[in-house]
Amino acid sequence: MKTLVLKISGKFVSPYDTPLVEGYAKTLEALRRKYKLAVVVGGGSVARKYIELAPPSKGLKDLIGIEVSRLNALLLSMHTPSAKKVIPKSASEVLELWDGEDILIVGGLQPGQSTNAVALVVAELVGADLVVNATTVDAVYDKPPSQPGAKRIEKIKARELQRLLESFDWKNEPGRYELMDSIALQIAERSKIPIAVIYGGEPERIPSIVEEEAWGTLILP
């Protein structure tokens, strides 16, 4: 049985959309029947609102974002019967809690590290074969997808994607790590873990997308 890490944008797991949270819970149960499963949840718009109100220290802003992501993770775990009800707060706790049987759901771990990076750290720790990034866009594009003429990229190397994102002038600010950040891509490269990018707003489609490998973009290490 292969091991899968599913990264879910915090936009899709929040107290403002219970049906979507419940939809993800059903999706996790379906995936668990075929994969050993760990899940990492972002902070989303709730985290960004708290971060806006926080003191100027980026470290403190990160801490607030981490706490919100853990609450989102706990919320999802409560809706998912096969999930552990304890949210790990460190890499060592991830190792202690991981058994390959129950679904392990994780939020943020430490300041300066996006939940995209956390997903790759978790993937390293549990020996994952693949990270699936269920995000707010359906794929990686050759320029910001909001711009006219943006073209979908089917496959791209992690190092090439890092250069592409730098050309977009996206900044790694707390709560605004966008599609992927440099730390996540570096971990993917060193551990040879591929990342599949898909749109996460329709959780009921994710099991078939994974089964058919119908990725928006596949990021190769």
mmCIF file with all atom_site columns, C-alpha atoms in Angstrom:
data_model
loop_
_atom_site.group_PDB
_atom_site.id
_atom_site.type_symbol
_atom_site.label_atom_id
_atom_site.label_alt_id
_atom_site.label_comp_id
_atom_site.label_asym_id
_atom_site.label_entity_id
_atom_site.label_seq_id
_atom_site.pdbx_PDB_ins_code
_atom_site.Cartn_x
_atom_site.Cartn_y
_atom_site.Cartn_z
_atom_site.occupancy
_atom_site.B_iso_or_equiv
_atom_site.pdbx_formal_charge
_atom_site.auth_seq_id
_atom_site.auth_comp_id
_atom_site.auth_asym_id
_atom_site.auth_atom_id
_atom_site.pdbx_PDB_model_num
ATOM 1   C CA . MET A 1 1   ? 0.000   0.000  0.000   1.00 0.00 ? 1   MET A CA 1
ATOM 2   C CA . LYS A 1 2   ? 1.435   3.356  -1.039  1.00 0.00 ? 2   LYS A CA 1
ATOM 3   C CA . THR A 1 3   ? 1.721   6.309  1.325   1.00 0.00 ? 3   THR A CA 1
ATOM 4   C CA . LEU A 1 4   ? 0.107   9.602  0.346   1.00 0.00 ? 4   LEU A CA 1
ATOM 5   C CA . VAL A 1 5   ? 0.311   13.070 1.873   1.00 0.00 ? 5   VAL A CA 1
ATOM 6   C CA . LEU A 1 6   ? -2.608  15.331 0.991   1.00 0.00 ? 6   LEU A CA 1
ATOM 7   C CA . LYS A 1 7   ? -2.049  19.066 1.484   1.00 0.00 ? 7   LYS A CA 1
ATOM 8   C CA . ILE A 1 8   ? -5.352  20.975 1.706   1.00 0.00 ? 8   ILE A CA 1
ATOM 9   C CA . SER A 1 9   ? -5.577  24.740 1.359   1.00 0.00 ? 9   SER A CA 1
ATOM 10  C CA . GLY A 1 10  ? -6.990  26.338 4.488   1.00 0.00 ? 10  GLY A CA 1
ATOM 11  C CA . LYS A 1 11  ? -9.603  27.974 2.273   1.00 0.00 ? 11  LYS A CA 1
ATOM 12  C CA . PHE A 1 12  ? -11.328 24.604 2.001   1.00 0.00 ? 12  PHE A CA 1
ATOM 13  C CA . VAL A 1 13  ? -11.252 23.686 5.696   1.00 0.00 ? 13  VAL A CA 1
ATOM 14  C CA . SER A 1 14  ? -12.716 26.501 7.746   1.00 0.00 ? 14  SER A CA 1
ATOM 15  C CA . PRO A 1 15  ? -15.618 27.120 10.130  1.00 0.00 ? 15  PRO A CA 1
ATOM 16  C CA . TYR A 1 16  ? -17.382 29.066 7.357   1.00 0.00 ? 16  TYR A CA 1
ATOM 17  C CA . ASP A 1 17  ? -18.093 26.084 5.098   1.00 0.00 ? 17  ASP A CA 1
ATOM 18  C CA . THR A 1 18  ? -19.251 22.997 6.990   1.00 0.00 ? 18  THR A CA 1
ATOM 19  C CA . PRO A 1 19  ? -20.414 21.090 3.850   1.00 0.00 ? 19  PRO A CA 1
ATOM 20  C CA . LEU A 1 20  ? -16.936 21.446 2.328   1.00 0.00 ? 20  LEU A CA 1
ATOM 21  C CA . VAL A 1 21  ? -15.306 20.203 5.540   1.00 0.00 ? 21  VAL A CA 1
ATOM 22  C CA . GLU A 1 22  ? -17.687 17.243 5.575   1.00 0.00 ? 22  GLU A CA 1
ATOM 23  C CA . GLY A 1 23  ? -16.909 16.614 1.908   1.00 0.00 ? 23  GLY A CA 1
ATOM 24  C CA . TYR A 1 24  ? -13.211 16.441 2.703   1.00 0.00 ? 24  TYR A CA 1
ATOM 25  C CA . ALA A 1 25  ? -13.878 14.070 5.597   1.00 0.00 ? 25  ALA A CA 1
ATOM 26  C CA . LYS A 1 26  ? -15.612 11.663 3.196   1.00 0.00 ? 26  LYS A CA 1
ATOM 27  C CA . THR A 1 27  ? -12.749 12.035 0.726   1.00 0.00 ? 27  THR A CA 1
ATOM 28  C CA . LEU A 1 28  ? -10.180 11.158 3.394   1.00 0.00 ? 28  LEU A CA 1
ATOM 29  C CA . GLU A 1 29  ? -12.121 8.031  4.331   1.00 0.00 ? 29  GLU A CA 1
ATOM 30  C CA . ALA A 1 30  ? -12.238 6.998  0.667   1.00 0.00 ? 30  ALA A CA 1
ATOM 31  C CA . LEU A 1 31  ? -8.495  7.566  0.204   1.00 0.00 ? 31  LEU A CA 1
ATOM 32  C CA . ARG A 1 32  ? -7.684  5.651  3.389   1.00 0.00 ? 32  ARG A CA 1
ATOM 33  C CA . ARG A 1 33  ? -9.120  2.486  1.873   1.00 0.00 ? 33  ARG A CA 1
ATOM 34  C CA . LYS A 1 34  ? -6.323  2.501  -0.732  1.00 0.00 ? 34  LYS A CA 1
ATOM 35  C CA . TYR A 1 35  ? -3.468  4.478  0.823   1.00 0.00 ? 35  TYR A CA 1
ATOM 36  C CA . LYS A 1 36  ? -1.670  5.115  4.062   1.00 0.00 ? 36  LYS A CA 1
ATOM 37  C CA . LEU A 1 37  ? -2.686  8.732  4.535   1.00 0.00 ? 37  LEU A CA 1
ATOM 38  C CA . ALA A 1 38  ? -1.342  11.853 6.206   1.00 0.00 ? 38  ALA A CA 1
ATOM 39  C CA . VAL A 1 39  ? -2.998  15.234 5.701   1.00 0.00 ? 39  VAL A CA 1
ATOM 40  C CA . VAL A 1 40  ? -1.672  18.768 6.168   1.00 0.00 ? 40  VAL A CA 1
ATOM 41  C CA . VAL A 1 41  ? -4.124  21.669 6.446   1.00 0.00 ? 41  VAL A CA 1
ATOM 42  C CA . GLY A 1 42  ? -3.369  25.346 5.870   1.00 0.00 ? 42  GLY A CA 1
ATOM 43  C CA . GLY A 1 43  ? -4.655  28.358 7.781   1.00 0.00 ? 43  GLY A CA 1
ATOM 44  C CA . GLY A 1 44  ? -6.593  30.021 4.956   1.00 0.00 ? 44  GLY A CA 1
ATOM 45  C CA . SER A 1 45  ? -8.462  33.305 5.163   1.00 0.00 ? 45  SER A CA 1
ATOM 46  C CA . VAL A 1 46  ? -9.079  32.956 8.907   1.00 0.00 ? 46  VAL A CA 1
ATOM 47  C CA . ALA A 1 47  ? -5.327  32.848 9.527   1.00 0.00 ? 47  ALA A CA 1
ATOM 48  C CA . ARG A 1 48  ? -4.765  35.827 7.232   1.00 0.00 ? 48  ARG A CA 1
ATOM 49  C CA . LYS A 1 49  ? -7.316  37.880 9.159   1.00 0.00 ? 49  LYS A CA 1
ATOM 50  C CA . TYR A 1 50  ? -5.589  37.141 12.460  1.00 0.00 ? 50  TYR A CA 1
ATOM 51  C CA . ILE A 1 51  ? -2.197  37.845 10.877  1.00 0.00 ? 51  ILE A CA 1
ATOM 52  C CA . GLU A 1 52  ? -3.412  41.271 9.708   1.00 0.00 ? 52  GLU A CA 1
ATOM 53  C CA . LEU A 1 53  ? -4.305  42.129 13.318  1.00 0.00 ? 53  LEU A CA 1
ATOM 54  C CA . ALA A 1 54  ? -1.065  40.767 14.807  1.00 0.00 ? 54  ALA A CA 1
ATOM 55  C CA . PRO A 1 55  ? 1.990   42.820 15.853  1.00 0.00 ? 55  PRO A CA 1
ATOM 56  C CA . PRO A 1 56  ? 4.498   43.560 13.064  1.00 0.00 ? 56  PRO A CA 1
ATOM 57  C CA . SER A 1 57  ? 6.873   40.724 14.022  1.00 0.00 ? 57  SER A CA 1
ATOM 58  C CA . LYS A 1 58  ? 6.771   38.098 11.268  1.00 0.00 ? 58  LYS A CA 1
ATOM 59  C CA . GLY A 1 59  ? 7.644   35.430 13.806  1.00 0.00 ? 59  GLY A CA 1
ATOM 60  C CA . LEU A 1 60  ? 4.564   36.297 15.861  1.00 0.00 ? 60  LEU A CA 1
ATOM 61  C CA . LYS A 1 61  ? 2.432   36.397 12.726  1.00 0.00 ? 61  LYS A CA 1
ATOM 62  C CA . ASP A 1 62  ? 3.688   32.924 11.850  1.00 0.00 ? 62  ASP A CA 1
ATOM 63  C CA . LEU A 1 63  ? 2.777   31.647 15.320  1.00 0.00 ? 63  LEU A CA 1
ATOM 64  C CA . ILE A 1 64  ? -0.783  32.910 14.921  1.00 0.00 ? 64  ILE A CA 1
ATOM 65  C CA . GLY A 1 65  ? -1.057  31.299 11.487  1.00 0.00 ? 65  GLY A CA 1
ATOM 66  C CA . ILE A 1 66  ? 0.215   28.012 12.908  1.00 0.00 ? 66  ILE A CA 1
ATOM 67  C CA . GLU A 1 67  ? -2.415  27.997 15.657  1.00 0.00 ? 67  GLU A CA 1
ATOM 68  C CA . VAL A 1 68  ? -5.220  28.651 13.162  1.00 0.00 ? 68  VAL A CA 1
ATOM 69  C CA . SER A 1 69  ? -3.989  25.873 10.877  1.00 0.00 ? 69  SER A CA 1
ATOM 70  C CA . ARG A 1 70  ? -3.984  23.486 13.851  1.00 0.00 ? 70  ARG A CA 1
ATOM 71  C CA . LEU A 1 71  ? -7.561  24.462 14.659  1.00 0.00 ? 71  LEU A CA 1
ATOM 72  C CA . ASN A 1 72  ? -8.518  23.771 11.038  1.00 0.00 ? 72  ASN A CA 1
ATOM 73  C CA . ALA A 1 73  ? -6.751  20.406 11.285  1.00 0.00 ? 73  ALA A CA 1
ATOM 74  C CA . LEU A 1 74  ? -8.605  19.593 14.510  1.00 0.00 ? 74  LEU A CA 1
ATOM 75  C CA . LEU A 1 75  ? -11.925 20.593 12.934  1.00 0.00 ? 75  LEU A CA 1
ATOM 76  C CA . LEU A 1 76  ? -11.316 18.234 10.017  1.00 0.00 ? 76  LEU A CA 1
ATOM 77  C CA . SER A 1 77  ? -10.219 15.423 12.325  1.00 0.00 ? 77  SER A CA 1
ATOM 78  C CA . MET A 1 78  ? -13.448 15.716 14.320  1.00 0.00 ? 78  MET A CA 1
ATOM 79  C CA . HIS A 1 79  ? -15.449 15.151 11.129  1.00 0.00 ? 79  HIS A CA 1
ATOM 80  C CA . THR A 1 80  ? -13.279 12.207 10.019  1.00 0.00 ? 80  THR A CA 1
ATOM 81  C CA . PRO A 1 81  ? -13.970 8.970  11.947  1.00 0.00 ? 81  PRO A CA 1
ATOM 82  C CA . SER A 1 82  ? -10.669 7.298  11.005  1.00 0.00 ? 82  SER A CA 1
ATOM 83  C CA . ALA A 1 83  ? -8.509  10.302 11.889  1.00 0.00 ? 83  ALA A CA 1
ATOM 84  C CA . LYS A 1 84  ? -6.460  10.672 15.036  1.00 0.00 ? 84  LYS A CA 1
ATOM 85  C CA . LYS A 1 85  ? -7.905  13.368 17.292  1.00 0.00 ? 85  LYS A CA 1
ATOM 86  C CA . VAL A 1 86  ? -4.510  14.688 18.371  1.00 0.00 ? 86  VAL A CA 1
ATOM 87  C CA . ILE A 1 87  ? -2.819  17.286 16.162  1.00 0.00 ? 87  ILE A CA 1
ATOM 88  C CA . PRO A 1 88  ? 0.996   17.024 16.303  1.00 0.00 ? 88  PRO A CA 1
ATOM 89  C CA . LYS A 1 89  ? 2.939   20.163 17.158  1.00 0.00 ? 89  LYS A CA 1
ATOM 90  C CA . SER A 1 90  ? 6.402   19.031 16.072  1.00 0.00 ? 90  SER A CA 1
ATOM 91  C CA . ALA A 1 91  ? 8.170   16.682 13.681  1.00 0.00 ? 91  ALA A CA 1
ATOM 92  C CA . SER A 1 92  ? 8.896   14.307 16.554  1.00 0.00 ? 92  SER A CA 1
ATOM 93  C CA . GLU A 1 93  ? 5.189   14.185 17.435  1.00 0.00 ? 93  GLU A CA 1
ATOM 94  C CA . VAL A 1 94  ? 4.405   13.382 13.799  1.00 0.00 ? 94  VAL A CA 1
ATOM 95  C CA . LEU A 1 95  ? 6.698   10.357 14.096  1.00 0.00 ? 95  LEU A CA 1
ATOM 96  C CA . GLU A 1 96  ? 5.187   9.327  17.433  1.00 0.00 ? 96  GLU A CA 1
ATOM 97  C CA . LEU A 1 97  ? 1.606   9.507  16.145  1.00 0.00 ? 97  LEU A CA 1
ATOM 98  C CA . TRP A 1 98  ? 2.123   8.039  12.672  1.00 0.00 ? 98  TRP A CA 1
ATOM 99  C CA . ASP A 1 99  ? 1.163   4.370  12.441  1.00 0.00 ? 99  ASP A CA 1
ATOM 100 C CA . GLY A 1 100 ? 0.002   4.063  8.829   1.00 0.00 ? 100 GLY A CA 1
ATOM 101 C CA . GLU A 1 101 ? -3.428  2.930  10.018  1.00 0.00 ? 101 GLU A CA 1
ATOM 102 C CA . ASP A 1 102 ? -5.343  5.963  11.254  1.00 0.00 ? 102 ASP A CA 1
ATOM 103 C CA . ILE A 1 103 ? -5.314  9.175  9.209   1.00 0.00 ? 103 ILE A CA 1
ATOM 104 C CA . LEU A 1 104 ? -2.868  11.683 10.679  1.00 0.00 ? 104 LEU A CA 1
ATOM 105 C CA . ILE A 1 105 ? -3.921  15.322 10.228  1.00 0.00 ? 105 ILE A CA 1
ATOM 106 C CA . VAL A 1 106 ? -1.359  18.069 10.760  1.00 0.00 ? 106 VAL A CA 1
ATOM 107 C CA . GLY A 1 107 ? -1.391  21.873 10.807  1.00 0.00 ? 107 GLY A CA 1
ATOM 108 C CA . GLY A 1 108 ? 1.620   24.162 10.997  1.00 0.00 ? 108 GLY A CA 1
ATOM 109 C CA . LEU A 1 109 ? 4.770   23.145 12.851  1.00 0.00 ? 109 LEU A CA 1
ATOM 110 C CA . GLN A 1 110 ? 7.174   26.069 13.226  1.00 0.00 ? 110 GLN A CA 1
ATOM 111 C CA . PRO A 1 111 ? 7.629   29.739 12.265  1.00 0.00 ? 111 PRO A CA 1
ATOM 112 C CA . GLY A 1 112 ? 9.197   30.476 8.893   1.00 0.00 ? 112 GLY A CA 1
ATOM 113 C CA . GLN A 1 113 ? 7.734   27.332 7.404   1.00 0.00 ? 113 GLN A CA 1
ATOM 114 C CA . SER A 1 114 ? 4.579   27.256 5.289   1.00 0.00 ? 114 SER A CA 1
ATOM 115 C CA . THR A 1 115 ? 2.135   24.373 5.499   1.00 0.00 ? 115 THR A CA 1
ATOM 116 C CA . ASN A 1 116 ? 3.308   23.477 1.985   1.00 0.00 ? 116 ASN A CA 1
ATOM 117 C CA . ALA A 1 117 ? 6.758   22.939 3.509   1.00 0.00 ? 117 ALA A CA 1
ATOM 118 C CA . VAL A 1 118 ? 5.157   21.047 6.400   1.00 0.00 ? 118 VAL A CA 1
ATOM 119 C CA . ALA A 1 119 ? 3.531   18.706 3.878   1.00 0.00 ? 119 ALA A CA 1
ATOM 120 C CA . LEU A 1 120 ? 6.961   17.873 2.452   1.00 0.00 ? 120 LEU A CA 1
ATOM 121 C CA . VAL A 1 121 ? 8.483   17.449 5.924   1.00 0.00 ? 121 VAL A CA 1
ATOM 122 C CA . VAL A 1 122 ? 5.666   15.068 6.835   1.00 0.00 ? 122 VAL A CA 1
ATOM 123 C CA . ALA A 1 123 ? 6.165   13.249 3.531   1.00 0.00 ? 123 ALA A CA 1
ATOM 124 C CA . GLU A 1 124 ? 9.844   12.736 4.401   1.00 0.00 ? 124 GLU A CA 1
ATOM 125 C CA . LEU A 1 125 ? 9.025   11.490 7.888   1.00 0.00 ? 125 LEU A CA 1
ATOM 126 C CA . VAL A 1 126 ? 6.368   8.970  6.845   1.00 0.00 ? 126 VAL A CA 1
ATOM 127 C CA . GLY A 1 127 ? 8.122   7.843  3.667   1.00 0.00 ? 127 GLY A CA 1
ATOM 128 C CA . ALA A 1 128 ? 5.426   9.122  1.315   1.00 0.00 ? 128 ALA A CA 1
ATOM 129 C CA . ASP A 1 129 ? 5.423   8.204  -2.351  1.00 0.00 ? 129 ASP A CA 1
ATOM 130 C CA . LEU A 1 130 ? 3.594   11.381 -3.368  1.00 0.00 ? 130 LEU A CA 1
ATOM 131 C CA . VAL A 1 131 ? 2.316   14.725 -2.090  1.00 0.00 ? 131 VAL A CA 1
ATOM 132 C CA . VAL A 1 132 ? -0.982  15.916 -3.558  1.00 0.00 ? 132 VAL A CA 1
ATOM 133 C CA . ASN A 1 133 ? -1.462  19.671 -3.177  1.00 0.00 ? 133 ASN A CA 1
ATOM 134 C CA . ALA A 1 134 ? -5.191  20.481 -3.271  1.00 0.00 ? 134 ALA A CA 1
ATOM 135 C CA . THR A 1 135 ? -5.021  24.221 -3.733  1.00 0.00 ? 135 THR A CA 1
ATOM 136 C CA . THR A 1 136 ? -6.997  27.205 -5.024  1.00 0.00 ? 136 THR A CA 1
ATOM 137 C CA . VAL A 1 137 ? -5.668  26.873 -8.591  1.00 0.00 ? 137 VAL A CA 1
ATOM 138 C CA . ASP A 1 138 ? -5.987  23.831 -10.823 1.00 0.00 ? 138 ASP A CA 1
ATOM 139 C CA . ALA A 1 139 ? -2.361  23.707 -11.988 1.00 0.00 ? 139 ALA A CA 1
ATOM 140 C CA . VAL A 1 140 ? 0.942   25.523 -12.335 1.00 0.00 ? 140 VAL A CA 1
ATOM 141 C CA . TYR A 1 141 ? 0.958   28.110 -15.129 1.00 0.00 ? 141 TYR A CA 1
ATOM 142 C CA . ASP A 1 142 ? 3.792   29.819 -16.980 1.00 0.00 ? 142 ASP A CA 1
ATOM 143 C CA . LYS A 1 143 ? 2.681   33.129 -15.468 1.00 0.00 ? 143 LYS A CA 1
ATOM 144 C CA . PRO A 1 144 ? 0.139   34.098 -12.816 1.00 0.00 ? 144 PRO A CA 1
ATOM 145 C CA . PRO A 1 145 ? -3.102  32.391 -13.950 1.00 0.00 ? 145 PRO A CA 1
ATOM 146 C CA . SER A 1 146 ? -5.040  35.645 -13.568 1.00 0.00 ? 146 SER A CA 1
ATOM 147 C CA . GLN A 1 147 ? -3.062  37.089 -16.480 1.00 0.00 ? 147 GLN A CA 1
ATOM 148 C CA . PRO A 1 148 ? -4.376  36.662 -20.043 1.00 0.00 ? 148 PRO A CA 1
ATOM 149 C CA . GLY A 1 149 ? -2.706  33.932 -22.057 1.00 0.00 ? 149 GLY A CA 1
ATOM 150 C CA . ALA A 1 150 ? -1.392  31.977 -19.062 1.00 0.00 ? 150 ALA A CA 1
ATOM 151 C CA . LYS A 1 151 ? -0.625  28.401 -20.141 1.00 0.00 ? 151 LYS A CA 1
ATOM 152 C CA . ARG A 1 152 ? -0.870  25.312 -17.966 1.00 0.00 ? 152 ARG A CA 1
ATOM 153 C CA . ILE A 1 153 ? 2.352   23.421 -17.344 1.00 0.00 ? 153 ILE A CA 1
ATOM 154 C CA . GLU A 1 154 ? 1.828   19.657 -17.363 1.00 0.00 ? 154 GLU A CA 1
ATOM 155 C CA . LYS A 1 155 ? 5.179   18.695 -15.804 1.00 0.00 ? 155 LYS A CA 1
ATOM 156 C CA . ILE A 1 156 ? 7.973   20.766 -14.295 1.00 0.00 ? 156 ILE A CA 1
ATOM 157 C CA . LYS A 1 157 ? 11.100  20.143 -12.230 1.00 0.00 ? 157 LYS A CA 1
ATOM 158 C CA . ALA A 1 158 ? 11.103  21.525 -8.675  1.00 0.00 ? 158 ALA A CA 1
ATOM 159 C CA . ARG A 1 159 ? 14.142  23.690 -9.392  1.00 0.00 ? 159 ARG A CA 1
ATOM 160 C CA . GLU A 1 160 ? 12.557  25.090 -12.557 1.00 0.00 ? 160 GLU A CA 1
ATOM 161 C CA . LEU A 1 161 ? 9.368   25.887 -10.656 1.00 0.00 ? 161 LEU A CA 1
ATOM 162 C CA . GLN A 1 162 ? 11.355  27.734 -8.016  1.00 0.00 ? 162 GLN A CA 1
ATOM 163 C CA . ARG A 1 163 ? 12.876  29.970 -10.703 1.00 0.00 ? 163 ARG A CA 1
ATOM 164 C CA . LEU A 1 164 ? 9.438   30.484 -12.251 1.00 0.00 ? 164 LEU A CA 1
ATOM 165 C CA . LEU A 1 165 ? 7.853   31.526 -8.956  1.00 0.00 ? 165 LEU A CA 1
ATOM 166 C CA . GLU A 1 166 ? 10.726  33.940 -8.318  1.00 0.00 ? 166 GLU A CA 1
ATOM 167 C CA . SER A 1 167 ? 9.958   35.551 -11.673 1.00 0.00 ? 167 SER A CA 1
ATOM 168 C CA . PHE A 1 168 ? 6.359   36.059 -10.478 1.00 0.00 ? 168 PHE A CA 1
ATOM 169 C CA . ASP A 1 169 ? 7.786   38.101 -7.555  1.00 0.00 ? 169 ASP A CA 1
ATOM 170 C CA . TRP A 1 170 ? 5.733   36.152 -5.006  1.00 0.00 ? 170 TRP A CA 1
ATOM 171 C CA . LYS A 1 171 ? 6.987   36.780 -1.494  1.00 0.00 ? 171 LYS A CA 1
ATOM 172 C CA . ASN A 1 172 ? 7.089   34.309 1.369   1.00 0.00 ? 172 ASN A CA 1
ATOM 173 C CA . GLU A 1 173 ? 5.056   36.366 3.820   1.00 0.00 ? 173 GLU A CA 1
ATOM 174 C CA . PRO A 1 174 ? 3.168   34.815 6.759   1.00 0.00 ? 174 PRO A CA 1
ATOM 175 C CA . GLY A 1 175 ? -0.200  33.549 5.563   1.00 0.00 ? 175 GLY A CA 1
ATOM 176 C CA . ARG A 1 176 ? 0.573   34.265 1.902   1.00 0.00 ? 176 ARG A CA 1
ATOM 177 C CA . TYR A 1 177 ? 2.749   31.450 0.617   1.00 0.00 ? 177 TYR A CA 1
ATOM 178 C CA . GLU A 1 178 ? 0.562   30.994 -2.470  1.00 0.00 ? 178 GLU A CA 1
ATOM 179 C CA . LEU A 1 179 ? 1.069   27.880 -4.610  1.00 0.00 ? 179 LEU A CA 1
ATOM 180 C CA . MET A 1 180 ? 4.415   26.606 -3.313  1.00 0.00 ? 180 MET A CA 1
ATOM 181 C CA . ASP A 1 181 ? 7.447   28.039 -1.546  1.00 0.00 ? 181 ASP A CA 1
ATOM 182 C CA . SER A 1 182 ? 11.180  27.498 -1.882  1.00 0.00 ? 182 SER A CA 1
ATOM 183 C CA . ILE A 1 183 ? 11.540  25.415 1.298   1.00 0.00 ? 183 ILE A CA 1
ATOM 184 C CA . ALA A 1 184 ? 8.888   22.951 0.133   1.00 0.00 ? 184 ALA A CA 1
ATOM 185 C CA . LEU A 1 185 ? 10.513  22.639 -3.279  1.00 0.00 ? 185 LEU A CA 1
ATOM 186 C CA . GLN A 1 186 ? 13.975  22.123 -1.785  1.00 0.00 ? 186 GLN A CA 1
ATOM 187 C CA . ILE A 1 187 ? 12.675  19.315 0.434   1.00 0.00 ? 187 ILE A CA 1
ATOM 188 C CA . ALA A 1 188 ? 10.918  17.707 -2.524  1.00 0.00 ? 188 ALA A CA 1
ATOM 189 C CA . GLU A 1 189 ? 14.148  17.822 -4.497  1.00 0.00 ? 189 GLU A CA 1
ATOM 190 C CA . ARG A 1 190 ? 16.388  16.384 -1.782  1.00 0.00 ? 190 ARG A CA 1
ATOM 191 C CA . SER A 1 191 ? 14.003  13.558 -0.906  1.00 0.00 ? 191 SER A CA 1
ATOM 192 C CA . LYS A 1 192 ? 12.896  12.797 -4.470  1.00 0.00 ? 192 LYS A CA 1
ATOM 193 C CA . ILE A 1 193 ? 9.206   13.263 -3.647  1.00 0.00 ? 193 ILE A CA 1
ATOM 194 C CA . PRO A 1 194 ? 6.924   14.291 -6.536  1.00 0.00 ? 194 PRO A CA 1
ATOM 195 C CA . ILE A 1 195 ? 4.145   16.820 -5.927  1.00 0.00 ? 195 ILE A CA 1
ATOM 196 C CA . ALA A 1 196 ? 0.848   16.725 -7.810  1.00 0.00 ? 196 ALA A CA 1
ATOM 197 C CA . VAL A 1 197 ? -1.070  20.011 -8.012  1.00 0.00 ? 197 VAL A CA 1
ATOM 198 C CA . ILE A 1 198 ? -4.859  19.825 -8.282  1.00 0.00 ? 198 ILE A CA 1
ATOM 199 C CA . TYR A 1 199 ? -7.838  22.088 -7.640  1.00 0.00 ? 199 TYR A CA 1
ATOM 200 C CA . GLY A 1 200 ? -9.139  21.450 -4.136  1.00 0.00 ? 200 GLY A CA 1
ATOM 201 C CA . GLY A 1 201 ? -12.593 23.010 -4.264  1.00 0.00 ? 201 GLY A CA 1
ATOM 202 C CA . GLU A 1 202 ? -14.314 19.755 -5.242  1.00 0.00 ? 202 GLU A CA 1
ATOM 203 C CA . PRO A 1 203 ? -13.151 17.165 -2.701  1.00 0.00 ? 203 PRO A CA 1
ATOM 204 C CA . GLU A 1 204 ? -15.484 14.475 -4.019  1.00 0.00 ? 204 GLU A CA 1
ATOM 205 C CA . ARG A 1 205 ? -13.401 14.340 -7.214  1.00 0.00 ? 205 ARG A CA 1
ATOM 206 C CA . ILE A 1 206 ? -10.044 13.856 -5.488  1.00 0.00 ? 206 ILE A CA 1
ATOM 207 C CA . PRO A 1 207 ? -10.126 10.028 -5.091  1.00 0.00 ? 207 PRO A CA 1
ATOM 208 C CA . SER A 1 208 ? -10.723 9.544  -8.825  1.00 0.00 ? 208 SER A CA 1
ATOM 209 C CA . ILE A 1 209 ? -8.114  12.194 -9.693  1.00 0.00 ? 209 ILE A CA 1
ATOM 210 C CA . VAL A 1 210 ? -5.553  10.336 -7.570  1.00 0.00 ? 210 VAL A CA 1
ATOM 211 C CA . GLU A 1 211 ? -6.569  6.948  -8.987  1.00 0.00 ? 211 GLU A CA 1
ATOM 212 C CA . GLU A 1 212 ? -6.323  8.191  -12.583 1.00 0.00 ? 212 GLU A CA 1
ATOM 213 C CA . GLU A 1 213 ? -3.290  10.426 -11.915 1.00 0.00 ? 213 GLU A CA 1
ATOM 214 C CA . ALA A 1 214 ? -5.208  13.239 -13.608 1.00 0.00 ? 214 ALA A CA 1
ATOM 215 C CA . TRP A 1 215 ? -2.996  15.965 -12.185 1.00 0.00 ? 215 TRP A CA 1
ATOM 216 C CA . GLY A 1 216 ? -3.167  19.631 -13.073 1.00 0.00 ? 216 GLY A CA 1
ATOM 217 C CA . THR A 1 217 ? 0.621   19.708 -12.865 1.00 0.00 ? 217 THR A CA 1
ATOM 218 C CA . LEU A 1 218 ? 3.178   17.146 -11.710 1.00 0.00 ? 218 LEU A CA 1
ATOM 219 C CA . ILE A 1 219 ? 6.223   18.688 -10.010 1.00 0.00 ? 219 ILE A CA 1
ATOM 220 C CA . LEU A 1 220 ? 9.169   16.331 -10.405 1.00 0.00 ? 220 LEU A CA 1
ATOM 221 C CA . PRO A 1 221 ? 12.046  16.288 -7.880  1.00 0.00 ? 221 PRO A CA 1
#
